[in-house]
Amino acid sequence: MRNLYFCAIATIVSLSLNAQTTGNMRGKVTDSAGKPIPSAKLALRRPDSSQISEIKINSAGSYQWRGAPYEYELTASAQGYVEHKETVKVPLANTLTKDIVLRTPEEVSVDNSPGQPVAGRESATVGINAYNEAGQLFNEKNYSQALEISEKAVTFFSKSVEESSGEPPSDVQKHLLSAKKLYALSMFEVGNADTAQRSELWLKAEPILLECLEKLPGDSIFAQCLAEIAGMKGDTEAASKYIDMVEKIEGPIAGNSYNRGVDLYNAGKTTEALPHFKRAIEIDSKMPEAYYLLAMCELGEGNFAAAKTNLQKYLAMAPKGKFASEAQEILADPAFKSN
């Protein structure tokens, strides 16, 4: 019985079948030295409306916002800093990363004062233009071109740092980190879509993602990417570590627990996989495949009563599901009649 129904599931099923109608925006609000400004106020306003949406900022200066995919006027302000305004376009079913640097009146005055050009500023200007172009391409999901141009941004910001005498300006250092982030995420997305390039690009992106994770610990996207890279390398311990980081930032995620369970199940480790499927169901009870795989784990442990219950739950939720015929065949076995 145990050998008959214990089989590996190679495909991880999608957890969401609903079309997305919203967009997301996230980022940090910092001063020119890169320190967070949790007291800052963020507001979004559509040009065709007087309605204003206020965005909360946490103690690390980070924010996340979800709403309709439109063009907005973004305003950031804080006591002692010059107000920042810009137009942003929130993409549909995607995330716009928008980090904001607020400067003091004194810093703005120095930047606008006449005099000789600051060393490295010309290279920094080229880097800023390249970064903005690459960011737009990335938001449009044109990852291949975003990769090419974001690499140019990294090159020129790095050149600006080298050309600066003494300590490079803090804004240039911050721009360099932002460009590295965009470059690494572009490599990840291109590799995600192209299996032929995946290993090369993901391994190249890994050290940059690690640097970004260290310097921008409030952004979960780096840990998410690193978890997938670790999975590609077969390093399940590292993958679990990065998934834990994601959940510390974003809270429990059913898909993470489910995917951990699938990896362990496919490796034949039903005892270790079982609690992960239970955890996924605790977070989101509307996951029929989790019930089915949990039942398979219970069968592997000889827990027929628990397996029967979970198979019945699977069939109740997905009577014509991917594993419906297998579930019905198992329940028809005489071994279940007494349970």
Tab-separated table of C-alpha atoms in Angstrom:
chain	number	residue	atom	x	y	z
A	1	MET	CA	0.000	0.000	0.000
A	2	ARG	CA	2.723	2.411	1.002
A	3	ASN	CA	4.827	1.682	-2.090
A	4	LEU	CA	1.846	1.749	-4.430
A	5	TYR	CA	0.774	5.317	-3.729
A	6	PHE	CA	4.048	7.032	-2.751
A	7	CYS	CA	5.146	8.949	-5.855
A	8	ALA	CA	7.198	12.106	-6.462
A	9	ILE	CA	5.466	15.290	-7.607
A	10	ALA	CA	7.892	17.131	-9.839
A	11	THR	CA	5.753	20.173	-10.610
A	12	ILE	CA	4.987	22.861	-8.060
A	13	VAL	CA	1.471	24.060	-8.735
A	14	SER	CA	0.542	27.722	-8.910
A	15	LEU	CA	-1.052	29.043	-5.760
A	16	SER	CA	-3.028	31.849	-7.360
A	17	LEU	CA	-5.303	31.629	-10.367
A	18	ASN	CA	-6.914	35.051	-10.036
A	19	ALA	CA	-5.914	37.820	-12.409
A	20	GLN	CA	-4.228	40.710	-10.607
A	21	THR	CA	-5.754	44.147	-10.967
A	22	THR	CA	-3.480	46.107	-8.642
A	23	GLY	CA	0.068	47.363	-8.601
A	24	ASN	CA	2.636	47.613	-5.836
A	25	MET	CA	5.224	50.134	-4.753
A	26	ARG	CA	7.877	49.730	-2.115
A	27	GLY	CA	11.092	51.385	-1.011
A	28	LYS	CA	12.847	53.332	1.721
A	29	VAL	CA	13.006	56.973	2.761
A	30	THR	CA	16.487	57.982	3.927
A	31	ASP	CA	18.682	61.014	4.361
A	32	SER	CA	21.746	61.649	2.194
A	33	ALA	CA	23.853	59.445	4.496
A	34	GLY	CA	21.509	56.516	3.973
A	35	LYS	CA	19.935	56.662	7.444
A	36	PRO	CA	16.183	55.924	7.571
A	37	ILE	CA	13.688	58.712	8.252
A	38	PRO	CA	10.732	56.927	9.913
A	39	SER	CA	9.065	60.256	10.720
A	40	ALA	CA	8.747	61.147	7.035
A	41	LYS	CA	5.330	61.488	5.456
A	42	LEU	CA	4.542	59.929	2.088
A	43	ALA	CA	1.495	60.749	-0.007
A	44	LEU	CA	0.201	59.730	-3.426
A	45	ARG	CA	-2.221	61.756	-5.517
A	46	ARG	CA	-3.607	61.063	-8.957
A	47	PRO	CA	-3.307	64.112	-11.244
A	48	ASP	CA	-6.994	63.817	-12.151
A	49	SER	CA	-8.186	63.611	-8.558
A	50	SER	CA	-7.891	65.539	-5.304
A	51	GLN	CA	-7.935	62.326	-3.284
A	52	ILE	CA	-4.675	61.686	-1.433
A	53	SER	CA	-3.443	58.302	-0.191
A	54	GLU	CA	-1.073	58.427	2.763
A	55	ILE	CA	1.573	55.691	3.034
A	56	LYS	CA	2.867	54.451	6.366
A	57	ILE	CA	6.614	54.225	6.956
A	58	ASN	CA	8.046	51.758	9.489
A	59	SER	CA	10.907	52.278	11.931
A	60	ALA	CA	13.446	51.155	9.311
A	61	GLY	CA	12.239	53.857	6.908
A	62	SER	CA	10.644	51.233	4.627
A	63	TYR	CA	7.185	51.367	3.094
A	64	GLN	CA	4.903	49.196	1.000
A	65	TRP	CA	1.790	50.272	-0.872
A	66	ARG	CA	-0.750	48.461	-3.034
A	67	GLY	CA	-3.356	50.128	-5.194
A	68	ALA	CA	-4.645	50.906	-8.648
A	69	PRO	CA	-1.997	50.965	-11.427
A	70	TYR	CA	-1.985	54.657	-12.377
A	71	GLU	CA	0.394	57.574	-12.681
A	72	TYR	CA	0.669	59.421	-9.370
A	73	GLU	CA	2.306	62.478	-7.891
A	74	LEU	CA	4.465	61.219	-5.019
A	75	THR	CA	5.308	63.650	-2.213
A	76	ALA	CA	7.774	62.953	0.601
A	77	SER	CA	8.388	65.360	3.464
A	78	ALA	CA	9.909	65.447	6.921
A	79	GLN	CA	10.750	68.146	9.426
A	80	GLY	CA	14.160	69.633	8.680
A	81	TYR	CA	14.260	68.404	5.086
A	82	VAL	CA	13.332	69.840	1.698
A	83	GLU	CA	10.098	68.413	0.312
A	84	HIS	CA	10.536	65.870	-2.486
A	85	LYS	CA	8.048	65.568	-5.358
A	86	GLU	CA	8.062	63.372	-8.444
A	87	THR	CA	5.718	61.555	-10.786
A	88	VAL	CA	5.658	57.769	-10.536
A	89	LYS	CA	3.856	55.162	-12.616
A	90	VAL	CA	2.675	52.154	-10.615
A	91	PRO	CA	2.717	49.077	-12.909
A	92	LEU	CA	-0.059	46.496	-13.136
A	93	ALA	CA	0.634	43.194	-11.331
A	94	ASN	CA	4.220	44.233	-10.657
A	95	THR	CA	6.244	46.117	-8.062
A	96	LEU	CA	7.816	49.540	-8.514
A	97	THR	CA	10.803	50.029	-6.201
A	98	LYS	CA	11.133	53.693	-5.338
A	99	ASP	CA	13.784	54.731	-2.819
A	100	ILE	CA	13.652	58.380	-1.774
A	101	VAL	CA	16.481	60.535	-0.425
A	102	LEU	CA	15.486	63.672	1.501
A	103	ARG	CA	18.081	66.415	1.778
A	104	THR	CA	18.474	69.304	4.170
A	105	PRO	CA	18.257	72.923	2.957
A	106	GLU	CA	22.016	73.202	3.512
A	107	GLU	CA	22.723	70.224	1.253
A	108	VAL	CA	20.499	71.622	-1.482
A	109	SER	CA	22.200	75.000	-1.184
A	110	VAL	CA	25.672	73.450	-1.608
A	111	ASP	CA	24.548	71.427	-4.636
A	112	ASN	CA	23.129	74.551	-6.294
A	113	SER	CA	26.068	76.857	-5.533
A	114	PRO	CA	28.331	78.060	-8.386
A	115	GLY	CA	31.907	76.839	-8.704
A	116	GLN	CA	34.042	74.157	-10.260
A	117	PRO	CA	32.382	70.818	-11.113
A	118	VAL	CA	32.760	68.247	-8.335
A	119	ALA	CA	35.044	65.337	-9.282
A	120	GLY	CA	33.046	62.348	-10.432
A	121	ARG	CA	29.811	64.277	-11.006
A	122	GLU	CA	29.913	63.905	-14.779
A	123	SER	CA	30.159	60.126	-14.515
A	124	ALA	CA	27.429	60.154	-11.878
A	125	THR	CA	25.128	62.081	-14.211
A	126	VAL	CA	25.603	59.467	-16.943
A	127	GLY	CA	24.902	56.787	-14.337
A	128	ILE	CA	21.703	58.495	-13.205
A	129	ASN	CA	20.398	58.734	-16.768
A	130	ALA	CA	21.210	55.076	-17.415
A	131	TYR	CA	19.633	54.018	-14.126
A	132	ASN	CA	16.393	55.874	-14.837
A	133	GLU	CA	16.173	54.340	-18.317
A	134	ALA	CA	16.880	50.855	-16.988
A	135	GLY	CA	14.328	51.286	-14.204
A	136	GLN	CA	11.617	52.152	-16.697
A	137	LEU	CA	12.497	49.114	-18.828
A	138	PHE	CA	12.459	46.872	-15.774
A	139	ASN	CA	9.002	48.100	-14.751
A	140	GLU	CA	7.838	47.357	-18.291
A	141	LYS	CA	9.255	43.810	-17.844
A	142	ASN	CA	11.812	44.366	-20.585
A	143	TYR	CA	14.427	42.658	-18.462
A	144	SER	CA	17.019	41.960	-21.169
A	145	GLN	CA	17.436	45.638	-22.059
A	146	ALA	CA	17.184	46.618	-18.401
A	147	LEU	CA	20.098	44.275	-17.722
A	148	GLU	CA	22.272	45.856	-20.391
A	149	ILE	CA	21.577	49.444	-19.348
A	150	SER	CA	21.675	48.836	-15.590
A	151	GLU	CA	25.168	47.367	-16.044
A	152	LYS	CA	26.128	50.684	-17.676
A	153	ALA	CA	24.695	52.545	-14.666
A	154	VAL	CA	26.796	50.438	-12.281
A	155	THR	CA	29.897	51.082	-14.391
A	156	PHE	CA	29.490	54.877	-14.359
A	157	PHE	CA	28.539	55.147	-10.692
A	158	SER	CA	31.596	53.011	-9.850
A	159	LYS	CA	33.715	55.320	-12.025
A	160	SER	CA	32.278	58.324	-10.193
A	161	VAL	CA	33.301	56.799	-6.870
A	162	GLU	CA	36.828	56.179	-8.181
A	163	GLU	CA	37.111	59.738	-9.527
A	164	SER	CA	36.028	61.332	-6.255
A	165	SER	CA	38.862	62.648	-4.121
A	166	GLY	CA	38.623	61.365	-0.560
A	167	GLU	CA	35.270	59.977	0.603
A	168	PRO	CA	32.799	59.723	-2.319
A	169	PRO	CA	29.590	61.779	-1.927
A	170	SER	CA	26.948	59.820	0.001
A	171	ASP	CA	24.359	60.282	-2.733
A	172	VAL	CA	26.696	58.708	-5.325
A	173	GLN	CA	27.307	55.723	-3.039
A	174	LYS	CA	23.569	55.328	-2.572
A	175	HIS	CA	22.973	55.585	-6.325
A	176	LEU	CA	25.603	52.898	-6.879
A	177	LEU	CA	23.815	50.552	-4.475
A	178	SER	CA	20.474	51.222	-6.205
A	179	ALA	CA	22.062	50.509	-9.597
A	180	LYS	CA	23.578	47.274	-8.294
A	181	LYS	CA	20.165	46.264	-7.001
A	182	LEU	CA	18.555	46.885	-10.383
A	183	TYR	CA	21.404	45.089	-12.170
A	184	ALA	CA	21.133	42.010	-9.947
A	185	LEU	CA	17.340	41.828	-10.201
A	186	SER	CA	17.548	42.174	-13.986
A	187	MET	CA	20.021	39.282	-14.132
A	188	PHE	CA	17.711	37.228	-11.936
A	189	GLU	CA	14.649	37.913	-14.105
A	190	VAL	CA	16.474	37.147	-17.366
A	191	GLY	CA	17.759	33.915	-15.868
A	192	ASN	CA	14.324	33.086	-14.529
A	193	ALA	CA	12.893	33.271	-18.049
A	194	ASP	CA	15.809	31.614	-19.860
A	195	THR	CA	16.986	28.275	-18.439
A	196	ALA	CA	20.015	28.275	-20.756
A	197	GLN	CA	21.376	31.416	-19.075
A	198	ARG	CA	19.968	30.816	-15.610
A	199	SER	CA	22.935	29.224	-13.873
A	200	GLU	CA	25.467	31.755	-15.208
A	201	LEU	CA	23.327	34.828	-14.501
A	202	TRP	CA	22.041	33.723	-11.110
A	203	LEU	CA	25.508	32.858	-9.837
A	204	LYS	CA	26.767	36.225	-11.116
A	205	ALA	CA	23.881	38.018	-9.384
A	206	GLU	CA	24.280	36.138	-6.085
A	207	PRO	CA	27.138	38.189	-4.510
A	208	ILE	CA	25.421	41.460	-5.485
A	209	LEU	CA	22.139	40.266	-3.948
A	210	LEU	CA	24.017	39.329	-0.783
A	211	GLU	CA	25.509	42.841	-0.634
A	212	CYS	CA	22.058	44.387	-1.124
A	213	LEU	CA	20.558	42.119	1.531
A	214	GLU	CA	23.205	43.244	4.001
A	215	LYS	CA	22.800	46.954	3.253
A	216	LEU	CA	19.015	46.957	2.677
A	217	PRO	CA	17.750	44.346	5.169
A	218	GLY	CA	14.168	45.628	5.124
A	219	ASP	CA	13.614	44.636	1.465
A	220	SER	CA	12.509	41.000	1.157
A	221	ILE	CA	13.082	40.739	-2.611
A	222	PHE	CA	16.780	39.935	-2.128
A	223	ALA	CA	16.082	37.041	0.234
A	224	GLN	CA	13.412	35.759	-2.164
A	225	CYS	CA	15.866	35.691	-5.061
A	226	LEU	CA	18.629	34.156	-2.945
A	227	ALA	CA	16.244	31.407	-1.791
A	228	GLU	CA	15.597	30.439	-5.406
A	229	ILE	CA	19.300	30.553	-6.248
A	230	ALA	CA	20.049	28.323	-3.263
A	231	GLY	CA	17.347	25.938	-4.475
A	232	MET	CA	18.962	25.838	-7.915
A	233	LYS	CA	22.279	24.936	-6.244
A	234	GLY	CA	20.590	22.237	-4.162
A	235	ASP	CA	21.419	24.048	-0.917
A	236	THR	CA	18.161	23.433	0.973
A	237	GLU	CA	19.588	24.735	4.249
A	238	ALA	CA	20.404	28.133	2.718
A	239	ALA	CA	17.049	28.218	0.901
A	240	SER	CA	15.224	27.684	4.214
A	241	LYS	CA	17.317	30.419	5.853
A	242	TYR	CA	16.391	32.958	3.184
A	243	ILE	CA	12.706	31.971	3.248
A	244	ASP	CA	12.727	32.560	7.013
A	245	MET	CA	14.119	36.045	6.343
A	246	VAL	CA	11.289	36.757	3.896
A	247	GLU	CA	8.658	35.703	6.423
A	248	LYS	CA	10.231	37.849	9.154
A	249	ILE	CA	9.758	40.858	6.877
A	250	GLU	CA	6.431	40.035	5.207
A	251	GLY	CA	4.836	37.630	7.693
A	252	PRO	CA	3.869	33.969	7.143
A	253	ILE	CA	3.504	32.997	3.461
A	254	ALA	CA	1.643	29.784	2.637
A	255	GLY	CA	3.500	29.312	-0.635
A	256	ASN	CA	6.862	29.227	1.128
A	257	SER	CA	5.790	26.441	3.467
A	258	TYR	CA	4.135	24.570	0.599
A	259	ASN	CA	7.237	24.771	-1.607
A	260	ARG	CA	9.457	23.604	1.249
A	261	GLY	CA	7.156	20.634	1.695
A	262	VAL	CA	7.273	19.835	-2.034
A	263	ASP	CA	11.090	19.889	-2.065
A	264	LEU	CA	11.284	17.524	0.892
A	265	TYR	CA	8.521	15.293	-0.478
A	266	ASN	CA	10.270	14.959	-3.834
A	267	ALA	CA	13.428	13.991	-1.935
A	268	GLY	CA	11.475	11.186	-0.230
A	269	LYS	CA	11.566	12.901	3.187
A	270	THR	CA	7.870	12.570	4.054
A	271	THR	CA	8.377	12.954	7.792
A	272	GLU	CA	10.144	16.298	7.314
A	273	ALA	CA	7.706	17.436	4.611
A	274	LEU	CA	4.583	16.754	6.664
A	275	PRO	CA	4.772	19.742	9.078
A	276	HIS	CA	5.392	22.139	6.182
A	277	PHE	CA	2.175	21.100	4.435
A	278	LYS	CA	0.325	21.457	7.742
A	279	ARG	CA	1.803	24.922	8.180
A	280	ALA	CA	0.786	25.941	4.645
A	281	ILE	CA	-2.802	24.875	5.361
A	282	GLU	CA	-2.803	26.786	8.664
A	283	ILE	CA	-1.854	29.951	6.797
A	284	ASP	CA	-4.180	29.351	3.841
A	285	SER	CA	-6.823	26.637	4.169
A	286	LYS	CA	-7.817	26.934	0.490
A	287	MET	CA	-4.918	24.960	-0.952
A	288	PRO	CA	-6.268	21.624	-2.227
A	289	GLU	CA	-2.868	20.333	-3.416
A	290	ALA	CA	-1.467	20.838	0.082
A	291	TYR	CA	-4.194	18.538	1.471
A	292	TYR	CA	-3.383	15.904	-1.148
A	293	LEU	CA	0.363	15.950	-0.491
A	294	LEU	CA	-0.245	16.001	3.254
A	295	ALA	CA	-2.345	12.849	2.789
A	296	MET	CA	0.522	11.243	0.852
A	297	CYS	CA	2.872	12.067	3.721
A	298	GLU	CA	0.397	10.582	6.206
A	299	LEU	CA	0.268	7.417	4.080
A	300	GLY	CA	4.046	7.281	4.125
A	301	GLU	CA	3.864	7.367	7.926
A	302	GLY	CA	1.077	4.771	8.078
A	303	ASN	CA	-1.493	7.277	9.427
A	304	PHE	CA	-4.469	6.003	7.400
A	305	ALA	CA	-7.181	7.897	9.303
A	306	ALA	CA	-5.427	11.265	8.837
A	307	ALA	CA	-4.690	10.448	5.197
A	308	LYS	CA	-8.333	9.596	4.577
A	309	THR	CA	-9.507	12.885	6.094
A	310	ASN	CA	-7.134	14.953	3.989
A	311	LEU	CA	-7.954	13.095	0.776
A	312	GLN	CA	-11.639	13.757	1.395
A	313	LYS	CA	-10.887	17.444	1.952
A	314	TYR	CA	-8.913	17.524	-1.292
A	315	LEU	CA	-11.791	15.982	-3.262
A	316	ALA	CA	-14.313	18.334	-1.646
A	317	MET	CA	-12.249	21.325	-2.790
A	318	ALA	CA	-11.107	19.965	-6.161
A	319	PRO	CA	-13.456	17.160	-7.336
A	320	LYS	CA	-11.966	17.425	-10.829
A	321	GLY	CA	-8.511	18.379	-9.707
A	322	LYS	CA	-5.153	17.148	-10.936
A	323	PHE	CA	-5.018	14.337	-8.396
A	324	ALA	CA	-8.734	13.571	-8.159
A	325	SER	CA	-8.552	10.127	-9.783
A	326	GLU	CA	-5.596	9.089	-7.598
A	327	ALA	CA	-7.380	10.298	-4.472
A	328	GLN	CA	-10.554	8.382	-5.368
A	329	GLU	CA	-8.556	5.222	-6.090
A	330	ILE	CA	-6.803	5.406	-2.741
A	331	LEU	CA	-10.043	5.995	-0.830
A	332	ALA	CA	-11.575	2.947	-2.560
A	333	ASP	CA	-8.877	0.720	-1.098
A	334	PRO	CA	-10.245	-1.716	1.555
A	335	ALA	CA	-7.595	-0.510	4.014
A	336	PHE	CA	-9.597	2.711	4.468
A	337	LYS	CA	-12.926	1.151	5.272
A	338	SER	CA	-12.076	0.610	8.915
A	339	ASN	CA	-10.725	4.157	9.341
